[in-house]
MMTF fields as JSON, N, C-alpha, C and O atoms, coordinates in Angstrom:
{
  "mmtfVersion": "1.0.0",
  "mmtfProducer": "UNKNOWN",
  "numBonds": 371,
  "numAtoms": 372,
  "numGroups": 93,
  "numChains": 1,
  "numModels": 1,
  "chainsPerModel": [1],
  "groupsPerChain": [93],
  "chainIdList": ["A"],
  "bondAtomList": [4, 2, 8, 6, 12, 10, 16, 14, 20, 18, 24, 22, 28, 26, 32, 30, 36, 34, 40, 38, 44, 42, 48, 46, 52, 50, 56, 54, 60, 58, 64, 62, 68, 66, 72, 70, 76, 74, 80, 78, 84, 82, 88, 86, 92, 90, 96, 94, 100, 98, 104, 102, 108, 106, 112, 110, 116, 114, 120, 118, 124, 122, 128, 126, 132, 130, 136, 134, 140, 138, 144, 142, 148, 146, 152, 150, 156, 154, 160, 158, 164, 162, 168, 166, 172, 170, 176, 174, 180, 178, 184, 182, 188, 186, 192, 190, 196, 194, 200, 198, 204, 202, 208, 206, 212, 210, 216, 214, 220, 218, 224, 222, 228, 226, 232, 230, 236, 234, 240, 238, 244, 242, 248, 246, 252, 250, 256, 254, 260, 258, 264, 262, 268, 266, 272, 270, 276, 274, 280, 278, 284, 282, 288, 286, 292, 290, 296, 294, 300, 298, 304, 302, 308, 306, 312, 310, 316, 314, 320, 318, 324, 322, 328, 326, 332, 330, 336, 334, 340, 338, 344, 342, 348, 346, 352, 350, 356, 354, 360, 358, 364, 362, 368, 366],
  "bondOrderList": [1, 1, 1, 1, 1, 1, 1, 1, 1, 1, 1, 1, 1, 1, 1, 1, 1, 1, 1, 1, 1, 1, 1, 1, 1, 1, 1, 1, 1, 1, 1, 1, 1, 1, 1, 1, 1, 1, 1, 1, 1, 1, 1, 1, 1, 1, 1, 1, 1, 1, 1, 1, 1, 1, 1, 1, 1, 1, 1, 1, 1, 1, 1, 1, 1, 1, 1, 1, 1, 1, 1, 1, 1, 1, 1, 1, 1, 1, 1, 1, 1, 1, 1, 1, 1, 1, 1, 1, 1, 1, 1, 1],
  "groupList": [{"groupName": "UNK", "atomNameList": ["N", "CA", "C", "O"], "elementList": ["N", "C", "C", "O"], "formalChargeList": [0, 0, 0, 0], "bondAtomList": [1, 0, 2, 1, 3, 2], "bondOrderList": [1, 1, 2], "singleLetterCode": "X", "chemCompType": "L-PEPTIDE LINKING"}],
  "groupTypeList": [0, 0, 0, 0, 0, 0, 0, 0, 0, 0, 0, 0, 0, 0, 0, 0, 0, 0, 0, 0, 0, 0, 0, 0, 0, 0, 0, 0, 0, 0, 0, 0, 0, 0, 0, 0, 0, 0, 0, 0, 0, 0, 0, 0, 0, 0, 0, 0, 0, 0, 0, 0, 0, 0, 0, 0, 0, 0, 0, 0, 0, 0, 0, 0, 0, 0, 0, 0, 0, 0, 0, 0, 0, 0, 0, 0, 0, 0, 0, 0, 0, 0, 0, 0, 0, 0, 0, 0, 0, 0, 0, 0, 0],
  "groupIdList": [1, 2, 3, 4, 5, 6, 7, 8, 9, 10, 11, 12, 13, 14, 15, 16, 17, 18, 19, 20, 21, 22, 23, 24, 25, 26, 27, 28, 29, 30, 31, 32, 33, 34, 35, 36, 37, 38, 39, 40, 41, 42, 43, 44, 45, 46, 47, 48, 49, 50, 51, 52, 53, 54, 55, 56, 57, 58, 59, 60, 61, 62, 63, 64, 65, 66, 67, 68, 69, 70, 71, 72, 73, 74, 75, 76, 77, 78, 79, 80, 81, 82, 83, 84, 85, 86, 87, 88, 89, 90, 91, 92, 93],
  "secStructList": [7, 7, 2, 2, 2, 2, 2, 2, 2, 2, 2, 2, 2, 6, 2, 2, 2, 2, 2, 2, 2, 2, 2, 2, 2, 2, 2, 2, 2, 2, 2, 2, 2, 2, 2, 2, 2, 2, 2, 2, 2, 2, 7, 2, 2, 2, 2, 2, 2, 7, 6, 2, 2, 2, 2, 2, 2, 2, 2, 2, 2, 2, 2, 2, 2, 2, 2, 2, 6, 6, 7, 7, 7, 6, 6, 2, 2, 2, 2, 2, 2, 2, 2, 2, 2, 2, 2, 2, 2, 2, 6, 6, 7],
  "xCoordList": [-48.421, -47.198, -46.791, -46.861, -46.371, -46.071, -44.707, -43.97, -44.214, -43.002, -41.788, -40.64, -41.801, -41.558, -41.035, -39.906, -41.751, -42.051, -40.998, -40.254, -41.451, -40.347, -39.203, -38.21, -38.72, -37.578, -36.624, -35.443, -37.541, -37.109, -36.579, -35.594, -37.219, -37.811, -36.242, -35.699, -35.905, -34.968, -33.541, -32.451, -33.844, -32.285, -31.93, -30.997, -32.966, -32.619, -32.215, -31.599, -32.706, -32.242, -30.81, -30.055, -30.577, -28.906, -28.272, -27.234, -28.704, -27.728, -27.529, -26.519, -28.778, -28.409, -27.619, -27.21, -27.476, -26.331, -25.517, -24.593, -25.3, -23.882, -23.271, -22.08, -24.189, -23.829, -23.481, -22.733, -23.897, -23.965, -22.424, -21.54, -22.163, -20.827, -19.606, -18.941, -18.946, -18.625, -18.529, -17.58, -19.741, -19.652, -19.11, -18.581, -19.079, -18.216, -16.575, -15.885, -16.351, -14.947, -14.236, -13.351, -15.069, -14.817, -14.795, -13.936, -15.975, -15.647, -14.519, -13.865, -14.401, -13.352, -11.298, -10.288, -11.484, -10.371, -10.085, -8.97, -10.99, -11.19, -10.578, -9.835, -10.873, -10.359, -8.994, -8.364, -8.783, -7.564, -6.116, -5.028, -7.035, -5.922, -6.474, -5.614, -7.239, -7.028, -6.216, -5.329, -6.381, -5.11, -3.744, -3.039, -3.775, -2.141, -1.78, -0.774, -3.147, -3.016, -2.106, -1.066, -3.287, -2.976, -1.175, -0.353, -0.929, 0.493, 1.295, 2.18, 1.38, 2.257, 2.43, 3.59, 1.038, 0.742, 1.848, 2.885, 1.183, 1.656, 2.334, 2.641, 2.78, 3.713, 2.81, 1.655, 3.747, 3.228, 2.723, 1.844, 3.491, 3.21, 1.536, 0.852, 1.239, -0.012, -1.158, -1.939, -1.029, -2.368, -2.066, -2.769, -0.852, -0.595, -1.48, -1.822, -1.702, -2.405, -3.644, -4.487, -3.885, -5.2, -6.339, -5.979, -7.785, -8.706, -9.353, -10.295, -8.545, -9.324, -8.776, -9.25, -7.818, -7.71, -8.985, -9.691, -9.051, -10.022, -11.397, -12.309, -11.625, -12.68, -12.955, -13.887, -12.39, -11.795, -12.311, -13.092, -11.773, -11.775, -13.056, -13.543, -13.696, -15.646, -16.269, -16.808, -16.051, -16.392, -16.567, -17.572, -15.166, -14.968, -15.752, -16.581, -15.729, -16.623, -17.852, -18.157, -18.44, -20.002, -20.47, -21.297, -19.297, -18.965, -19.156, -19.97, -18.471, -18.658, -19.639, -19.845, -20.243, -21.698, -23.099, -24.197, -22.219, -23.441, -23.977, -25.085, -22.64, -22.256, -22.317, -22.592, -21.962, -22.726, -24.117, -24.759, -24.689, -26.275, -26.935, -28.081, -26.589, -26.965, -26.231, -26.906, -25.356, -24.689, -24.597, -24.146, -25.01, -24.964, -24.242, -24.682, -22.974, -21.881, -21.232, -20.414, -20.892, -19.863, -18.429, -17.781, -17.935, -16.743, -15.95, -14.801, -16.969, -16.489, -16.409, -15.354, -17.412, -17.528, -16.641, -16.776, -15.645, -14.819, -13.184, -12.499, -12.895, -12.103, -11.847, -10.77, -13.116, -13.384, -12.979, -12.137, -13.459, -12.998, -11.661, -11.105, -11.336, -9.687, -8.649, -7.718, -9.149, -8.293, -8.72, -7.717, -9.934, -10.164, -9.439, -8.884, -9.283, -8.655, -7.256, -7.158, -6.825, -5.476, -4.606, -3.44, -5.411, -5.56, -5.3, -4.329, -6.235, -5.865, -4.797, -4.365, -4.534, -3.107, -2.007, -1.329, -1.856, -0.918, -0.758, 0.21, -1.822, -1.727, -1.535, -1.503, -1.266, -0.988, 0.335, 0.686, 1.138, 2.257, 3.244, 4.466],
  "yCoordList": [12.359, 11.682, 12.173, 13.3, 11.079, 11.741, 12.148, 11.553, 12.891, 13.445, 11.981, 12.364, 10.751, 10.038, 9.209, 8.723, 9.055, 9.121, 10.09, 9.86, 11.064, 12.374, 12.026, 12.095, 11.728, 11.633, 11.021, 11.311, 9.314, 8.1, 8.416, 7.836, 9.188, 9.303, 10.826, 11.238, 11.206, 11.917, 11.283, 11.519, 10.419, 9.494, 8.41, 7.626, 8.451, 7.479, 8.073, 7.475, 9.332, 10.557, 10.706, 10.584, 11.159, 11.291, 10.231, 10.258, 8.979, 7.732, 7.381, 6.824, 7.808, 7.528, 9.034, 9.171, 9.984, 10.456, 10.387, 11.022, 9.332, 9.359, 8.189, 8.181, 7.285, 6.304, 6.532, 5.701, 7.471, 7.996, 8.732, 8.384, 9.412, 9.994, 8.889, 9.105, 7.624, 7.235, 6.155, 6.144, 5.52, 5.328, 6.171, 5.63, 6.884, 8.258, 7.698, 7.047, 8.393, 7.609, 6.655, 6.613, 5.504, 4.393, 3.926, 3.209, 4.5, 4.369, 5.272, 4.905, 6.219, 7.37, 6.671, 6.887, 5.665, 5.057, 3.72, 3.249, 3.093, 1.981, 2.143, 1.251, 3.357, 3.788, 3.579, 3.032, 4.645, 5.099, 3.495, 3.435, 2.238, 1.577, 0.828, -0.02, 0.731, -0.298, 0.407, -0.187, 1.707, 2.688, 1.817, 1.122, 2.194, 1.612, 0.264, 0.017, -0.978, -2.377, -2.25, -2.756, -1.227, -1.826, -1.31, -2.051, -0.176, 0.137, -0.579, -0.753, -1.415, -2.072, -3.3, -3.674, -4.241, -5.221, -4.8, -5.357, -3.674, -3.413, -2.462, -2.386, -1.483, -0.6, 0.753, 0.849, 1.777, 3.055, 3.549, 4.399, 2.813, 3.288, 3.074, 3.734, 1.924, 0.874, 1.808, 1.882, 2.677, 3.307, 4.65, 4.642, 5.641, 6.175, 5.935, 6.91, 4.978, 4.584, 4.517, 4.825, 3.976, 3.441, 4.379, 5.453, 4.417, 5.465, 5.6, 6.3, 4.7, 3.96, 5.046, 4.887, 6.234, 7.232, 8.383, 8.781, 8.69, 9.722, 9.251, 10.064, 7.834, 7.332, 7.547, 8.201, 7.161, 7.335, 8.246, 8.114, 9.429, 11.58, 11.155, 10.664, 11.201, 10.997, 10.363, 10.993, 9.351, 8.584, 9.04, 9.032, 9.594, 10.419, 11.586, 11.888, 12.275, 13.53, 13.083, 13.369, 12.267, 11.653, 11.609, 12.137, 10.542, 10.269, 11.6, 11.542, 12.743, 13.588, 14.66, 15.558, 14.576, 15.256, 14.408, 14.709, 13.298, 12.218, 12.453, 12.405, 12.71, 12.972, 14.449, 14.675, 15.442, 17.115, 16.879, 17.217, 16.158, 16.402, 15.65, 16.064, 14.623, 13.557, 14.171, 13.856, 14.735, 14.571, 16.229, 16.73, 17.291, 18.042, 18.935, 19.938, 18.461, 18.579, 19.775, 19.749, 20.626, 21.694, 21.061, 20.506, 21.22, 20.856, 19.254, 19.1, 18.306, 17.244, 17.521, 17.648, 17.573, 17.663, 18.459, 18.533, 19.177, 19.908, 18.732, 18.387, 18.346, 17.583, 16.381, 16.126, 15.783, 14.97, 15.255, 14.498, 16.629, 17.215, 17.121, 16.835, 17.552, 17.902, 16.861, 17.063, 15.492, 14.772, 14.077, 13.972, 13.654, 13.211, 13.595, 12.868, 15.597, 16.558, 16.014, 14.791, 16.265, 16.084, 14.291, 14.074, 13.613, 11.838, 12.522, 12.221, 13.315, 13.399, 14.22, 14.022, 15.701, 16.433, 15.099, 14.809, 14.544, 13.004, 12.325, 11.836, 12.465, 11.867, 12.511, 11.975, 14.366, 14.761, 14.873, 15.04, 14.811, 15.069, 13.834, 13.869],
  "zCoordList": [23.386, 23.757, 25.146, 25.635, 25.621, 27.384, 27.49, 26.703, 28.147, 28.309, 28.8, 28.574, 29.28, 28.843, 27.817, 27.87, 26.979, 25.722, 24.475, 23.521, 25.123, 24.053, 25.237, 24.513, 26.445, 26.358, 26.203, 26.389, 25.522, 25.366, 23.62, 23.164, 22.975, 21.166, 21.802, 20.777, 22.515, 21.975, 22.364, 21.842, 23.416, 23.245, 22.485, 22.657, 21.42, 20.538, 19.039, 18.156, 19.015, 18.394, 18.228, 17.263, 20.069, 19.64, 19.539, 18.877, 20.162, 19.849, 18.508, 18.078, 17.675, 16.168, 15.726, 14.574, 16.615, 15.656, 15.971, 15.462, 17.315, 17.904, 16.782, 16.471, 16.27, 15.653, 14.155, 13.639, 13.469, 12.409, 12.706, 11.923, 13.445, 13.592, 13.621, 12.608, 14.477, 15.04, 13.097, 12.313, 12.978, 11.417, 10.579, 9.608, 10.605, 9.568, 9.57, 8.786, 11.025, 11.189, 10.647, 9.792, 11.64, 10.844, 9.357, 8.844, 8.713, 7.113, 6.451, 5.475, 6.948, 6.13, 6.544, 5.875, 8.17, 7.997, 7.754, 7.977, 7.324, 6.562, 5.149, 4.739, 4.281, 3.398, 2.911, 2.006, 4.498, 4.407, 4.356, 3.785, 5.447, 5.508, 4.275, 4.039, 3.575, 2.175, 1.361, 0.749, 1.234, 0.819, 0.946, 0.215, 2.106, 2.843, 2.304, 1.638, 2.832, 2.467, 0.527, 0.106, -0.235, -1.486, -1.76, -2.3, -1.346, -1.375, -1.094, -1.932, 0.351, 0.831, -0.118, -0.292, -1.003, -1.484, -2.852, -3.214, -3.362, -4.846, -5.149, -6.339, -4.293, -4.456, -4.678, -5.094, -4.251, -3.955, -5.644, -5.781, -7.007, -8.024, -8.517, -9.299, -7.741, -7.987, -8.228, -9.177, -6.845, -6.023, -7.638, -8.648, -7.387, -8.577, -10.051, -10.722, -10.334, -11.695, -11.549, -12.391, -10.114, -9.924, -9.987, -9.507, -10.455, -10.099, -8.679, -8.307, -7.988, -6.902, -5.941, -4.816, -6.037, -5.216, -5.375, -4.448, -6.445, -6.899, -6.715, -6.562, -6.72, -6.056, -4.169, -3.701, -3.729, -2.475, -1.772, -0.83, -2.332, -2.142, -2.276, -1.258, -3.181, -3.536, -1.944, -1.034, -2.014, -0.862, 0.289, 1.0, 0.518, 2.075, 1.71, 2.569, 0.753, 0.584, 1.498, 2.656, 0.526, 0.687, 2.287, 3.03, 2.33, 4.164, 5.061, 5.982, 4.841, 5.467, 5.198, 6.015, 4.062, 3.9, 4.983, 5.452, 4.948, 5.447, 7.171, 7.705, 7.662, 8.734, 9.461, 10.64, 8.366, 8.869, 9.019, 10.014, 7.793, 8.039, 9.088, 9.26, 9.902, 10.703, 12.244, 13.224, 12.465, 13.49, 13.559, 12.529, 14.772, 14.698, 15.476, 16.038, 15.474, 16.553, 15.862, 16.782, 15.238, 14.261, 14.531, 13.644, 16.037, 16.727, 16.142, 15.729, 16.288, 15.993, 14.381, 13.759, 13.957, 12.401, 11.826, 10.605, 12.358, 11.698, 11.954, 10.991, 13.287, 13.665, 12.394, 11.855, 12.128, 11.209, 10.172, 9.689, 9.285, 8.584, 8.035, 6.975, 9.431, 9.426, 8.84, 8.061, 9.54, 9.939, 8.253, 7.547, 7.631, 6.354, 5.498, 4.674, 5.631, 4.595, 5.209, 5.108, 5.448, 5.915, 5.491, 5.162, 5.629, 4.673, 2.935, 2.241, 2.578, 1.275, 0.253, -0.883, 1.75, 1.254, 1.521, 0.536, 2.365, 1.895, 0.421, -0.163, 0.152, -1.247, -2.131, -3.239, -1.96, -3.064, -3.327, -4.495, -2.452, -2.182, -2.879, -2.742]
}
């Protein structure tokens, strides 16, 4: 392989983990506003009953396991972290 080659095969590397990151995001606040959507629709008691919170937490978990292992940033991946964990102390409250 020509050096070329490996430096074409490594920017496509990070673009897929730039993309893999950037997807994280986006799915973990997608979540968050169908969250919001179903509250506003049906009331804050709705989401309360629903399993569809505890489903949710799973999801974003997943999301962000998906995203440590693909994207090898610590910095961002903790930001991410943060901001996911921080979506779900909201809901305990």
């Amino acid at each position: 392989m020509t050096k070329d080659e490996i430096a074409i095969l490594m920017y496509i590397k990070n673009l897929l983990s730039d993309l893999v990151y950037m997807n994280g995001v986006i799915a973990t606040e997608l979540t968050k506003i169908t969250e919001n959507l179903a509250a506003l629709r049906h009331g804050e008691d709705f989401l309360e009953r629903s399993p569809c919170i505890e489903e949710h937490n799973r999801l974003n978990s997943s999301i962000l396991d998906v995203v440590k292992r693909h994207f090898k940033n610590e910095q961002f991946n903790a930001t991410l972290e943060k901001h996911v964990l921080k979506h779900l102390e909201g809901l305990e409250k």
